[in-house]
Tab-separated table of C-alpha atoms in Angstrom:
chain	number	residue	atom	x	y	z
A	276	MET	CA	0.005	-0.071	-0.042
A	277	MET	CA	3.110	2.441	0.880
A	278	LYS	CA	4.473	1.680	-2.487
A	279	LYS	CA	1.405	2.486	-4.390
A	280	THR	CA	1.217	5.502	-2.390
A	281	CYS	CA	4.525	6.616	-3.019
A	282	LEU	CA	4.310	5.749	-6.774
A	283	GLY	CA	1.088	7.914	-6.978
A	284	PHE	CA	2.842	10.787	-5.572
A	285	PHE	CA	5.933	10.486	-7.783
A	286	VAL	CA	3.580	10.361	-10.946
A	287	ALA	CA	1.647	13.384	-9.568
A	288	ILE	CA	4.998	15.648	-9.231
A	289	LEU	CA	5.997	14.357	-12.589
A	290	LEU	CA	2.729	15.343	-14.298
A	291	CYS	CA	3.088	18.910	-12.321
A	292	ILE	CA	6.702	19.367	-13.671
A	293	THR	CA	5.698	18.217	-17.148
A	294	SER	CA	2.643	20.192	-17.357
A	295	SER	CA	4.559	23.266	-15.863
A	296	THR	CA	7.440	23.058	-18.526
A	297	ALA	CA	4.734	22.684	-21.273
A	298	TYR	CA	3.129	25.851	-19.959
A	299	ALA	CA	6.299	27.741	-19.931
A	300	ALA	CA	7.398	26.556	-23.338
A	301	ALA	CA	4.093	27.718	-24.885
A	302	ILE	CA	4.576	31.186	-24.362
A	303	GLN	CA	5.059	32.798	-27.818
A	304	ILE	CA	6.051	36.562	-28.653
A	305	LYS	CA	3.647	38.207	-30.982
A	306	MET	CA	4.668	41.545	-32.405
A	307	ASP	CA	2.362	43.707	-34.557
A	308	GLY	CA	0.539	40.386	-35.270
A	309	VAL	CA	3.465	38.378	-36.220
A	310	THR	CA	4.659	35.320	-34.121
A	311	ILE	CA	8.526	35.943	-33.833
A	312	ALA	CA	10.646	33.044	-34.163
A	313	SER	CA	12.911	32.488	-31.245
A	314	ASP	CA	14.959	29.581	-29.885
A	315	VAL	CA	14.476	31.323	-26.342
A	316	LEU	CA	10.910	31.919	-25.276
A	317	PRO	CA	9.321	34.138	-22.378
A	318	GLU	CA	8.729	32.591	-18.990
A	319	ILE	CA	7.132	33.451	-15.599
A	320	LYS	CA	9.509	33.985	-12.875
A	321	TYR	CA	8.916	35.719	-9.625
A	322	LYS	CA	5.300	36.002	-10.688
A	323	ARG	CA	6.505	38.379	-13.516
A	324	ILE	CA	6.770	37.851	-17.401
A	325	MET	CA	10.435	37.550	-18.361
A	326	VAL	CA	11.211	38.108	-21.971
A	327	PRO	CA	14.505	37.473	-24.133
A	328	LEU	CA	15.893	40.966	-24.403
A	329	ARG	CA	17.499	40.538	-28.076
A	330	ALA	CA	14.450	38.610	-29.440
A	331	ILE	CA	12.238	41.668	-28.582
A	332	SER	CA	14.619	44.723	-28.851
A	333	GLU	CA	16.055	43.680	-32.248
A	334	ASN	CA	12.387	43.518	-33.600
A	335	LEU	CA	11.822	47.037	-32.105
A	336	GLY	CA	14.346	48.588	-34.375
A	337	ALA	CA	17.068	48.826	-31.362
A	338	ASN	CA	20.883	47.832	-31.902
A	339	VAL	CA	21.924	45.362	-29.063
A	340	GLU	CA	25.662	45.228	-27.913
A	341	TRP	CA	27.270	43.603	-24.903
A	342	SER	CA	29.802	45.503	-22.782
A	343	ASN	CA	31.243	43.269	-19.957
A	344	SER	CA	28.202	42.438	-17.820
A	345	ALA	CA	25.938	44.791	-19.238
A	346	VAL	CA	23.716	45.303	-22.538
A	347	ILE	CA	23.549	48.500	-24.450
A	348	LEU	CA	20.494	49.329	-26.338
A	349	SER	CA	20.490	52.026	-29.005
A	350	LYS	CA	17.869	53.395	-31.309
A	351	ASN	CA	17.772	56.497	-32.814
A	352	ASP	CA	18.570	59.081	-29.756
A	353	MET	CA	17.785	56.564	-27.167
A	354	ASN	CA	20.423	54.711	-25.084
A	355	VAL	CA	19.527	52.233	-22.415
A	356	ILE	CA	22.060	50.191	-20.312
A	357	ILE	CA	20.827	47.124	-18.651
A	358	SER	CA	23.256	45.211	-16.326
A	359	LEU	CA	23.002	41.655	-15.036
A	360	ASN	CA	21.589	41.466	-11.564
A	361	SER	CA	20.729	44.966	-11.252
A	362	SER	CA	17.282	46.279	-10.225
A	363	THR	CA	17.808	49.510	-12.272
A	364	ALA	CA	18.433	50.375	-15.912
A	365	VAL	CA	19.706	53.678	-17.345
A	366	LYS	CA	17.929	55.329	-20.253
A	367	ASN	CA	19.671	58.516	-21.413
A	368	GLY	CA	21.363	59.027	-18.060
A	369	GLU	CA	17.972	58.397	-16.094
A	370	LYS	CA	17.453	55.582	-13.942
A	371	MET	CA	14.485	52.997	-14.504
A	372	PRO	CA	13.347	50.726	-11.663
A	373	LEU	CA	13.049	47.004	-12.811
A	374	ASP	CA	10.381	44.550	-11.297
A	375	VAL	CA	13.044	41.560	-11.250
A	376	LYS	CA	16.767	41.812	-11.772
A	377	PRO	CA	17.708	40.730	-15.409
A	378	TYR	CA	19.483	37.197	-15.565
A	379	MET	CA	21.060	35.060	-17.874
A	380	LYS	CA	19.638	31.861	-19.279
A	381	ASN	CA	20.761	29.825	-22.447
A	382	ASN	CA	22.944	32.570	-23.374
A	383	CYS	CA	20.213	35.116	-23.536
A	384	MET	CA	19.534	38.148	-21.114
A	385	PHE	CA	15.842	38.094	-19.874
A	386	VAL	CA	14.396	41.443	-18.624
A	387	PRO	CA	10.607	42.121	-17.160
A	388	LEU	CA	8.041	42.664	-19.938
A	389	ARG	CA	7.022	45.765	-18.134
A	390	PHE	CA	10.512	47.256	-18.808
A	391	ILE	CA	10.111	46.445	-22.564
A	392	ALA	CA	6.762	48.409	-22.663
A	393	GLU	CA	8.380	51.669	-20.791
A	394	THR	CA	11.610	51.712	-22.794
A	395	PHE	CA	9.917	51.214	-26.161
A	396	GLU	CA	6.765	52.928	-25.619
A	397	CYS	CA	4.433	50.357	-26.796
A	398	ASN	CA	1.547	48.494	-25.843
A	399	VAL	CA	2.439	45.178	-24.045
A	400	ASN	CA	0.006	42.550	-22.762
A	401	TYR	CA	0.361	38.885	-21.881
A	402	SER	CA	-2.763	36.613	-22.282
A	403	LYS	CA	-3.653	33.210	-23.710
A	404	LEU	CA	0.101	32.021	-23.510
A	405	ALA	CA	1.146	34.872	-25.923
A	406	VAL	CA	3.297	38.110	-25.178
A	407	THR	CA	1.814	40.460	-27.568
A	408	VAL	CA	3.508	43.747	-28.687
A	409	ASP	CA	1.819	46.408	-30.396
A	410	THR	CA	4.285	49.249	-31.447
A	411	LYS	CA	3.439	52.897	-32.186
A	412	PRO	CA	2.494	53.625	-35.788
A	413	PHE	CA	5.243	55.328	-37.790
A	414	LEU	CA	4.230	58.569	-39.745
A	415	ILE	CA	5.964	60.440	-42.423
A	416	ASP	CA	4.301	63.956	-42.724
A	417	GLY	CA	1.573	62.757	-40.904
A	418	VAL	CA	0.640	59.675	-42.770
A	419	GLN	CA	1.096	56.301	-41.401
A	420	VAL	CA	3.472	54.138	-43.328
A	421	LYS	CA	2.545	50.371	-43.901
A	422	THR	CA	5.485	49.140	-45.286
A	423	THR	CA	9.032	49.426	-46.776
A	424	GLN	CA	9.294	48.347	-50.465
A	425	LEU	CA	12.783	47.359	-51.594
A	426	GLU	CA	13.925	46.577	-55.076
A	427	TYR	CA	17.218	45.440	-56.136
A	428	HIS	CA	18.621	43.811	-59.683
A	429	MET	CA	20.863	41.192	-60.366
A	430	ILE	CA	22.449	40.345	-63.616
A	431	MET	CA	19.581	38.478	-64.952
A	432	GLY	CA	16.378	39.840	-63.149
A	433	GLY	CA	15.345	41.585	-60.192
A	434	VAL	CA	13.789	40.938	-56.594
A	435	VAL	CA	10.868	43.031	-55.044
A	436	GLN	CA	10.184	42.767	-51.252
A	437	GLN	CA	8.292	44.414	-48.554
A	438	VAL	CA	9.347	44.955	-45.034
A	439	TYR	CA	6.304	45.194	-42.506
A	440	GLY	CA	6.395	46.205	-38.839
A	441	ASN	CA	6.237	49.743	-37.523
A	442	ALA	CA	9.628	49.464	-35.794
A	443	TYR	CA	11.382	48.240	-38.882
A	444	ASN	CA	9.907	50.884	-41.164
A	445	GLU	CA	10.893	53.734	-38.673
A	446	ALA	CA	14.587	52.203	-38.299
A	447	ILE	CA	15.114	52.123	-42.155
A	448	HIS	CA	13.812	55.667	-42.462
A	449	HIS	CA	15.950	56.870	-39.642
A	450	ILE	CA	18.973	55.513	-41.168
A	451	PHE	CA	18.475	57.202	-44.470
A	452	VAL	CA	17.895	60.446	-42.830
A	453	LYS	CA	20.575	60.457	-40.285
A	454	ASN	CA	23.067	59.205	-42.877
A	455	LYS	CA	22.166	61.633	-45.602
A	456	GLY	CA	25.313	63.746	-46.009
A	457	GLU	CA	26.280	66.982	-48.246
A	458	LYS	CA	24.034	67.687	-51.354
A	459	VAL	CA	25.747	67.251	-54.413
A	460	GLU	CA	25.304	67.262	-58.039
A	461	ALA	CA	23.828	64.317	-59.953
A	462	PRO	CA	26.435	61.924	-61.485
A	463	THR	CA	26.783	62.083	-65.118
A	464	ASN	CA	25.841	58.367	-65.521
A	465	TYR	CA	23.735	56.162	-63.371
A	466	SER	CA	21.777	53.108	-63.931
A	467	TRP	CA	20.650	49.638	-62.958
A	468	ASN	CA	23.297	48.415	-65.297
A	469	LEU	CA	26.716	47.271	-64.183
A	470	ASN	CA	28.209	47.474	-67.478
A	471	LEU	CA	28.597	51.341	-67.914
A	472	ASP	CA	32.120	52.069	-69.502
A	473	ILE	CA	32.749	55.440	-68.305
A	474	PRO	CA	34.785	56.297	-65.437
A	475	GLY	CA	32.522	57.929	-62.705
A	476	SER	CA	29.389	55.846	-63.453
A	477	TYR	CA	27.322	54.664	-60.647
A	478	TYR	CA	25.286	51.289	-60.030
A	479	LYS	CA	21.935	51.421	-58.468
A	480	ASN	CA	22.039	48.861	-56.047
A	481	GLY	CA	18.979	49.355	-54.049
A	482	GLN	CA	15.539	51.392	-54.335
A	483	TYR	CA	13.539	51.812	-51.135
A	484	GLU	CA	10.047	53.287	-51.144
A	485	PHE	CA	7.956	53.979	-47.960
A	486	LEU	CA	4.147	53.038	-48.934
A	487	ASP	CA	1.005	54.196	-46.925
A	488	GLN	CA	-1.840	52.018	-45.988
A	489	GLU	CA	-3.228	52.129	-49.584
A	490	GLY	CA	0.074	51.486	-51.187
A	491	ASN	CA	0.884	54.833	-52.330
A	492	ARG	CA	4.492	56.067	-52.271
A	493	LEU	CA	5.536	58.883	-49.799
A	494	VAL	CA	9.068	58.876	-50.142
A	495	ARG	CA	11.655	56.976	-52.160
A	496	PHE	CA	15.362	56.948	-51.711
A	497	ASP	CA	17.707	55.146	-54.341
A	498	VAL	CA	21.164	54.050	-53.265
A	499	TYR	CA	23.979	54.109	-55.750
A	500	SER	CA	27.641	52.715	-55.600
A	501	LEU	CA	30.519	53.935	-57.641
A	502	ILE	CA	31.572	51.111	-60.204
A	503	ARG	CA	35.068	50.469	-59.361
A	504	SER	CA	36.043	48.485	-62.707
A	505	PHE	CA	38.556	51.269	-63.686
A	506	PRO	CA	42.189	52.204	-62.626
A	507	SER	CA	41.947	53.995	-59.376
A	508	GLU	CA	43.503	56.994	-60.780
A	509	LEU	CA	40.719	57.586	-63.107
A	510	LEU	CA	38.271	57.388	-59.900
A	511	THR	CA	39.919	60.169	-58.002
A	512	GLY	CA	37.233	62.492	-56.409
A	513	TYR	CA	34.128	60.252	-57.173
A	514	PRO	CA	32.245	59.532	-53.809
A	515	GLU	CA	31.963	55.812	-53.154
A	516	THR	CA	28.213	56.054	-52.312
A	517	LEU	CA	25.551	58.199	-53.351
A	518	ILE	CA	21.752	58.710	-52.247
A	519	HIS	CA	19.045	59.815	-54.440
A	520	ASP	CA	15.858	61.444	-52.866
A	521	ALA	CA	13.797	60.442	-55.939
A	522	TYR	CA	10.614	62.688	-55.122
A	523	LYS	CA	12.741	65.766	-54.580
A	524	ASP	CA	15.215	64.780	-57.206
A	525	GLU	CA	18.029	65.791	-55.101
A	526	TRP	CA	21.625	63.896	-54.713
A	527	PHE	CA	23.597	63.754	-51.371
A	528	LEU	CA	26.715	61.832	-50.002
A	529	PHE	CA	25.951	58.478	-48.196
A	530	ARG	CA	27.916	56.496	-45.584
A	531	ASP	CA	28.786	52.734	-46.595
A	532	LYS	CA	28.068	51.665	-42.979
A	533	ALA	CA	24.630	52.895	-43.555
A	534	ILE	CA	23.940	50.440	-46.157
A	535	GLN	CA	25.266	47.630	-43.929
A	536	SER	CA	22.776	48.854	-41.043
A	537	ILE	CA	19.918	48.692	-43.391
A	538	GLU	CA	20.993	45.380	-44.806
A	539	HIS	CA	21.191	44.115	-41.163
A	540	ILE	CA	17.757	45.307	-40.089
A	541	ILE	CA	16.287	43.725	-43.368
A	542	GLY	CA	18.069	40.442	-42.483
A	543	THR	CA	16.286	40.396	-39.073
A	544	ALA	CA	13.014	41.177	-40.621
A	545	ALA	CA	13.461	38.385	-42.782
A	546	ARG	CA	14.353	35.985	-39.881
A	547	ASN	CA	11.443	37.009	-37.811
A	548	GLY	CA	8.665	36.770	-40.479
A	549	PHE	CA	8.331	40.740	-41.415
A	550	LEU	CA	9.648	40.523	-44.986
A	551	THR	CA	7.507	39.296	-47.809
A	552	THR	CA	8.928	38.649	-51.507
A	553	ILE	CA	6.569	40.420	-53.936
A	554	SER	CA	8.212	39.172	-57.114
A	555	ASN	CA	11.546	37.618	-57.944
A	556	THR	CA	12.680	37.255	-61.671
A	557	VAL	CA	16.175	36.405	-61.065
A	558	VAL	CA	17.207	33.564	-63.468
């Protein structure tokens, strides 16, 4: 009788643990209606919802960097420092209290869900085993942006894609505005074609259009790179990268690192389900 009782008690404990583990594993992150793909999922600790910092922050358009035992979040003019096992974070020099101290698990820092809401000024809720994050609409001249449409060409064919998510659209637009340099004259030769045989020619390596809810174009930036298939002495004085504000028909210097930042954002969007391919004619 005693053995049966102990066995029954052990089975009950096992079922409880299994149920608890399944419950924790079932919590998903949904951002602007998209379920985020992540190997590290939210969990409940000290009666608080704890979320993986990188998985959410990157999808909110923030850059995430480690510095010793702290993480630095940067987005536009915002800078936030979060330290392991500290009950406060620092946002632009001001302290922010945390419900639960950040901790590491599976090589990922976990922070309270409330912290995400306060830091990024978004609506965050937890219900039905899902952490739901709704970000602020992104506006250009008072009009809400629905998507950033990217077009690029290969030797044979081209690709048109759209990036969704308010934070992604805002981050991409911010990079264009922030990294737009001195105004310059339009180059003599520029095209989608890589085979221009005149020194100082530019190749259009990307076209970015910000579309409203009805698909109307609000702004378009074209990025051009100097074709370097000529002796270096023939390219002296030609900038490496230019940006064309197509709607204003104005040309500006642009930074190479800005292109890399945009590509990083688009790559993150693709991994997390915020990028859709509209057409692909590459042979």
